[in-house]
Short mmCIF file of C-alpha atoms in Angstrom, two decimals:
data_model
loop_
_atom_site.label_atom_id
_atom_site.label_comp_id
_atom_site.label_asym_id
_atom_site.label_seq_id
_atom_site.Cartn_x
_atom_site.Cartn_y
_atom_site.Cartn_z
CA UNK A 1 52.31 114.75 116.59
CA UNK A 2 52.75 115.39 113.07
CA UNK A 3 48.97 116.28 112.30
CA UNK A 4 49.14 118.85 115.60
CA UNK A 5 51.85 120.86 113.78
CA UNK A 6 50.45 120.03 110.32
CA UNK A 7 47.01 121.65 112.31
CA UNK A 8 49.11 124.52 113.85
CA UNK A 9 50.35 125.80 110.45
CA UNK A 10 47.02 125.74 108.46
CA UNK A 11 45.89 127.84 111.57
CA UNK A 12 48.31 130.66 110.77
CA UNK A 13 47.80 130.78 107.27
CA UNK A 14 44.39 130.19 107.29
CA UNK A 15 44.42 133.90 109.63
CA UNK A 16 47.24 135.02 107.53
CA UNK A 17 49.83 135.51 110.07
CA UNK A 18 52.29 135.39 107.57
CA UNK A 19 55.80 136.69 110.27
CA UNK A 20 53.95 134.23 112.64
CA UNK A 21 54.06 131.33 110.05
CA UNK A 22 57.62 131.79 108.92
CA UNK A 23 58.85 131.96 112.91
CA UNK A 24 56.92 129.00 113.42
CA UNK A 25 58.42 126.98 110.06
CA UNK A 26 61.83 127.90 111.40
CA UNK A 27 61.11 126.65 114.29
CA UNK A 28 60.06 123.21 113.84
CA UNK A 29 62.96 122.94 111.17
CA UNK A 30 65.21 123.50 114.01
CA UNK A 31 63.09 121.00 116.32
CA UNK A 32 63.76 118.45 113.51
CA UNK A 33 67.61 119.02 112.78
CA UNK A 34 67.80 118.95 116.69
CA UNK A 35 66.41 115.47 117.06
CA UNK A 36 68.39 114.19 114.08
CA UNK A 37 71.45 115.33 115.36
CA UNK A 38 70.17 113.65 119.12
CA UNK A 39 69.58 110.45 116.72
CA UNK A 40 72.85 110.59 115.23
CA UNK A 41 74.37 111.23 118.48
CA UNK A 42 72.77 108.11 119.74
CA UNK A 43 73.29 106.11 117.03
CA UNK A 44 77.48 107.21 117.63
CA UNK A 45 77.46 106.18 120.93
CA UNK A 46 75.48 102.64 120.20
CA UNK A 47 78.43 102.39 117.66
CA UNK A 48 81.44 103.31 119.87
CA UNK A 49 79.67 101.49 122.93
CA UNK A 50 79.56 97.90 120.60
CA UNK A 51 82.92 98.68 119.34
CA UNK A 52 84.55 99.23 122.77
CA UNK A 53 82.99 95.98 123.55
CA UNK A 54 84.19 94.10 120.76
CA UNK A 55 87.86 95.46 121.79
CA UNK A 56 87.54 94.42 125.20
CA UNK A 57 86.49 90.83 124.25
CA UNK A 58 89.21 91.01 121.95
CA UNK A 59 91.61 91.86 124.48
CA UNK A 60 90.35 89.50 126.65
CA UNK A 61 91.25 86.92 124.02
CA UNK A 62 94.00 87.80 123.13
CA UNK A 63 95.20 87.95 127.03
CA UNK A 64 94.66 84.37 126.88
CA UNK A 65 96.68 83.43 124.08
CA UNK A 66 99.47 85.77 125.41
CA UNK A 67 99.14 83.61 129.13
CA UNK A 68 99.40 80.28 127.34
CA UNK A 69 102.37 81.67 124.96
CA UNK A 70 104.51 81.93 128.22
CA UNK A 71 103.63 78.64 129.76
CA UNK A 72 104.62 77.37 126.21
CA UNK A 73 108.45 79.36 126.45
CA UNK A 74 108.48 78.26 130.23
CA UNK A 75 108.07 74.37 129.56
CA UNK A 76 110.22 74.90 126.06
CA UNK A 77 112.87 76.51 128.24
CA UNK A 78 112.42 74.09 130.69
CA UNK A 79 112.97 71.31 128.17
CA UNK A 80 116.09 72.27 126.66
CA UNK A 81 118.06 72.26 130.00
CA UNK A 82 117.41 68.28 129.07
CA UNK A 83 118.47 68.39 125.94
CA UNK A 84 121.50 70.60 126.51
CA UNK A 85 122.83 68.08 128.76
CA UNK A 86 121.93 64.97 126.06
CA UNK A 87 124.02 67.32 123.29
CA UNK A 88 126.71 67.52 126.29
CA UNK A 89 127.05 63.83 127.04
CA UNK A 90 127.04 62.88 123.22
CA UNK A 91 130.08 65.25 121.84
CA UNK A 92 131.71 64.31 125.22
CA UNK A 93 131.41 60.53 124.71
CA UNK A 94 132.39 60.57 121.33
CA UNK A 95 135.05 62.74 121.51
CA UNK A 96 137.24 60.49 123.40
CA UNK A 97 139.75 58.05 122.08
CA UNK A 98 138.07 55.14 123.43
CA UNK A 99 134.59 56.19 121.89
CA UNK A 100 133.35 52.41 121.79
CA UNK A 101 133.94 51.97 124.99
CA UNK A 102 130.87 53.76 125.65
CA UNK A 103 128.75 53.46 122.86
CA UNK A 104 125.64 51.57 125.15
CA UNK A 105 125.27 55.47 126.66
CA UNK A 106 126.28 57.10 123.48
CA UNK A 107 123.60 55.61 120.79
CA UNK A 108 121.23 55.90 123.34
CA UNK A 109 121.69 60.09 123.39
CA UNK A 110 121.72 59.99 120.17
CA UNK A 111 118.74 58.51 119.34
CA UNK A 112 116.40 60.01 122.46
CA UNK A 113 117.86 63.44 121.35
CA UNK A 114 115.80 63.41 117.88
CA UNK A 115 112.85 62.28 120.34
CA UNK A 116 113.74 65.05 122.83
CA UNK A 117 113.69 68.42 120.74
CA UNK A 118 110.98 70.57 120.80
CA UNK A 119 109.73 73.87 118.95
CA UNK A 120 107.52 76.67 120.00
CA UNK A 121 104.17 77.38 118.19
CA UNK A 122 103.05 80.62 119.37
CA UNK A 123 98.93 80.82 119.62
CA UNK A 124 97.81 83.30 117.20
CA UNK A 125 94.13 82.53 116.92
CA UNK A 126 93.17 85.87 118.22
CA UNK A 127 95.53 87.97 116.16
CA UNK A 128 94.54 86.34 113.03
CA UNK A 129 91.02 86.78 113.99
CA UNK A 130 91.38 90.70 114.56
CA UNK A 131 93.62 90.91 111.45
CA UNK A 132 91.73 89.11 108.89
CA UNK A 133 88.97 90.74 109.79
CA UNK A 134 90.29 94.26 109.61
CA UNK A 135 89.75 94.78 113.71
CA UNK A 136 93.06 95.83 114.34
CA UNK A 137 92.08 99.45 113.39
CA UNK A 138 89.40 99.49 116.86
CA UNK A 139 92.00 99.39 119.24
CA UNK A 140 91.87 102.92 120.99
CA UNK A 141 95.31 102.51 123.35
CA UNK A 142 98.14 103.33 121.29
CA UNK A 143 100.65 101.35 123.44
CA UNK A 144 98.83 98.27 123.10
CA UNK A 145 98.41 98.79 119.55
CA UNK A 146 102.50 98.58 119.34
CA UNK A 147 103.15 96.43 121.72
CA UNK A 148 101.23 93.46 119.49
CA UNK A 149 102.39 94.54 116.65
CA UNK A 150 106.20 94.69 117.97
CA UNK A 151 105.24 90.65 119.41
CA UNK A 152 103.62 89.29 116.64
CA UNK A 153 105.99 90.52 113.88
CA UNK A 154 108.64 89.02 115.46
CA UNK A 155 107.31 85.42 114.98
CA UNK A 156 108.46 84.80 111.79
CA UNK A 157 112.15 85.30 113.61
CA UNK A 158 111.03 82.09 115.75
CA UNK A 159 109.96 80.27 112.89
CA UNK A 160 112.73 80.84 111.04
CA UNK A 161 115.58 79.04 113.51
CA UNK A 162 112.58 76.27 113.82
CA UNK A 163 112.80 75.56 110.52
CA UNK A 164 116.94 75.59 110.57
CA UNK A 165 116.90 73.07 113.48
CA UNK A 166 114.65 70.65 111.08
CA UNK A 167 117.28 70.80 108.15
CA UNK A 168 120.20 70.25 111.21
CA UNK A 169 117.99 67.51 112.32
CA UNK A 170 117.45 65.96 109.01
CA UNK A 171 121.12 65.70 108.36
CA UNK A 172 121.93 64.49 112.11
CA UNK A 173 119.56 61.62 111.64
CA UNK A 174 121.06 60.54 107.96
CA UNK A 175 124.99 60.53 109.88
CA UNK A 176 123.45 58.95 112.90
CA UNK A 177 122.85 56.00 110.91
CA UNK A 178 126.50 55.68 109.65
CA UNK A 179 127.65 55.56 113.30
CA UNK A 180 125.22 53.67 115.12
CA UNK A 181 123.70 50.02 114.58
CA UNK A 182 120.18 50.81 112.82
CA UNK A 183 118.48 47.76 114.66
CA UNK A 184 119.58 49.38 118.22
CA UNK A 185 118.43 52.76 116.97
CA UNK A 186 114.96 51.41 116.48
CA UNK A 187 114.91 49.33 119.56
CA UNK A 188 115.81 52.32 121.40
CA UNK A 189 113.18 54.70 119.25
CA UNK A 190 110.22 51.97 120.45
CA UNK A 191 111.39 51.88 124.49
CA UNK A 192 112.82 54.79 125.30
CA UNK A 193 115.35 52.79 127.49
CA UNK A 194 119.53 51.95 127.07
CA UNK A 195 119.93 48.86 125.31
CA UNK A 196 122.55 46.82 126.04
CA UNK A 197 125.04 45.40 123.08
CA UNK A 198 128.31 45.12 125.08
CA UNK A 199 129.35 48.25 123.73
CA UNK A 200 128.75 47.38 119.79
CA UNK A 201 126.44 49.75 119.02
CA UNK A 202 129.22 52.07 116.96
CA UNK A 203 129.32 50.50 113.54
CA UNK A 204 132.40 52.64 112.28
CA UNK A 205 135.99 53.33 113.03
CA UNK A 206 136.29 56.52 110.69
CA UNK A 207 137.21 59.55 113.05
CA UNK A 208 135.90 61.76 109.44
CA UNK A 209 131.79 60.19 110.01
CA UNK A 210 132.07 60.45 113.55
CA UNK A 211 133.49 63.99 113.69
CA UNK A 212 130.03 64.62 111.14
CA UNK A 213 127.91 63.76 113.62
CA UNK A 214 129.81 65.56 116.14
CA UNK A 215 129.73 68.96 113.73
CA UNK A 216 126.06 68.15 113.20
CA UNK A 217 124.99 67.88 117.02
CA UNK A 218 126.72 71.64 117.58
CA UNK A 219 125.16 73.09 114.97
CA UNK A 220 121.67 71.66 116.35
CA UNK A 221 122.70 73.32 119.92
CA UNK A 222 123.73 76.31 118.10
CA UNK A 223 120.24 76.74 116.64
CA UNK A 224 118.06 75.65 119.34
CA UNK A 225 120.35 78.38 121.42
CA UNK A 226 119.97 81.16 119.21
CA UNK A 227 115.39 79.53 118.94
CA UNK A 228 116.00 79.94 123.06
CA UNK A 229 117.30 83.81 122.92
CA UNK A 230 114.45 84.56 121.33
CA UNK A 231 111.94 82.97 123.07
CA UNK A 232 113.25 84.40 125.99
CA UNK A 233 112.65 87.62 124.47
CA UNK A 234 109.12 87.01 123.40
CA UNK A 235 108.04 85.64 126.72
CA UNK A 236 109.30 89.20 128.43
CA UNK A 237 107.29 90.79 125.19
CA UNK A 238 104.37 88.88 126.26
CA UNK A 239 104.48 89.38 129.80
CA UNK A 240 104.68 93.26 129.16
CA UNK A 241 101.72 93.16 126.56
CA UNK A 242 99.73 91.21 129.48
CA UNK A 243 100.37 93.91 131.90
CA UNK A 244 99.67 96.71 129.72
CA UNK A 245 96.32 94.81 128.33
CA UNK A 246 95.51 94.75 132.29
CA UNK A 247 96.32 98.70 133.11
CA UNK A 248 94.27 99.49 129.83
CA UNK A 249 91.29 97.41 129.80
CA UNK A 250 91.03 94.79 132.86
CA UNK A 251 91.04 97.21 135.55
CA UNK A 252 88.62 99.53 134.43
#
């Protein structure tokens, strides 16, 4: 092709046909920014085309990760209904004048409640994927776009009260061993079942230690309460991000 026009113009100047030459020289000049620009416009759309790709695999992913984040809060939720009612029974049964009395039922909440407690760990494998790797930026819907970044900011909220129920904990476990026998704590920890002692389990008469544990135990329900709120705010957040992910990309 490139010899024919090559051919073409020695023609013309060869029968010096100057006006004819210069009309011609335009011409293919046009011919070639044309099929540049037809390159370049191909080339764009290969580009957007792999890119809108890569977001919808993305998307996809992340989807996932936002479907197992709410069977996470549901069993989470699930499981604290449980342990509210352990926290219950243990202030209740110490509480009472006769606390002894019951101390077969009361070591044993005590010690299945540290067994008992759970924490949410969000999946963020996709997010971290699209963030480290600067593909945040590709996502065309601007709702989405918020919508993840509104869910996975919030995290750090979660992760926060997780870490105040581990100091709470830490504390609990150090008093539980000034109330309760350390030998029926451990027998418990390896069963999982009541042990009897005929009610000896308690090791203390000081209302001050067991009114610690007491204080300790509420502040553990206070934090896994205020862990709860949230997660039942993130599991809505997640719910709406899956349905928007669906209207945007899915039913395309």
């Amino acid at each position: 092709m490139i010899k024919f026009f090559r051919h073409i113009r020695q023609s013309l100047i060869n029968q010096n046909r100057t006006k004819k030459y210069l009309l011609y020289a335009i011409g293919e000049i046009i011919l070639v920014v044309i099929g540049i620009l037809i390159a370049l416009q191909i080339n764009n759309w290969n580009e957007n085309k792999a890119l809108a790709n890569t977001e919808y695999v993305y998307m996809q992913n992340l989807k996932e990760d936002l479907q197992v984040d709410t069977e996470l809060y549901n069993e989470y939720l699930k499981k604290n209904i449980e342990l509210f009612k352990i926290i219950d029974n243990i202030v209740f049964q110490l509480s009472q004048d006769d606390f002894k009395s019951t101390s077969d039922a009361s070591v044993f909440n005590a010690r299945i409640l540290t067994t008992k407690w759970n924490r949410v760990l969000p999946v963020e494998r996709t997010y971290e994927q699209m963030k480290s790797s600067g593909q945040l930026k590709i996502i065309n819907e601007q709702k989405v776009s918020d919508l993840i970044s509104d869910y996975y900011n919030s995290t750090f909220e979660l992760s926060t009260y997780n870490e105040a129920l581990l100091v709470w904990l830490e504390s609990y476990i150090k008093i539980m061993g000034r109330v309760y026998d350390g030998k029926v704590l451990m027998q418990i920890l390896k069963t999982s079942k009541r042990v009897s002692t005929n009610n000896t389990a308690i090791i203390t008469d000081d209302r001050k230690i067991i009114n610690e544990l007491i204080t300790n135990v509420q502040y553990i329900y206070g934090a896994i309460k205020l862990s709860e709120n949230i997660v039942i705010k993130r599991k809505e957040k997640a719910q709406k991000l899956i349905e928007v992910i669906d209207q945007s990309y899915m039913k395309k």
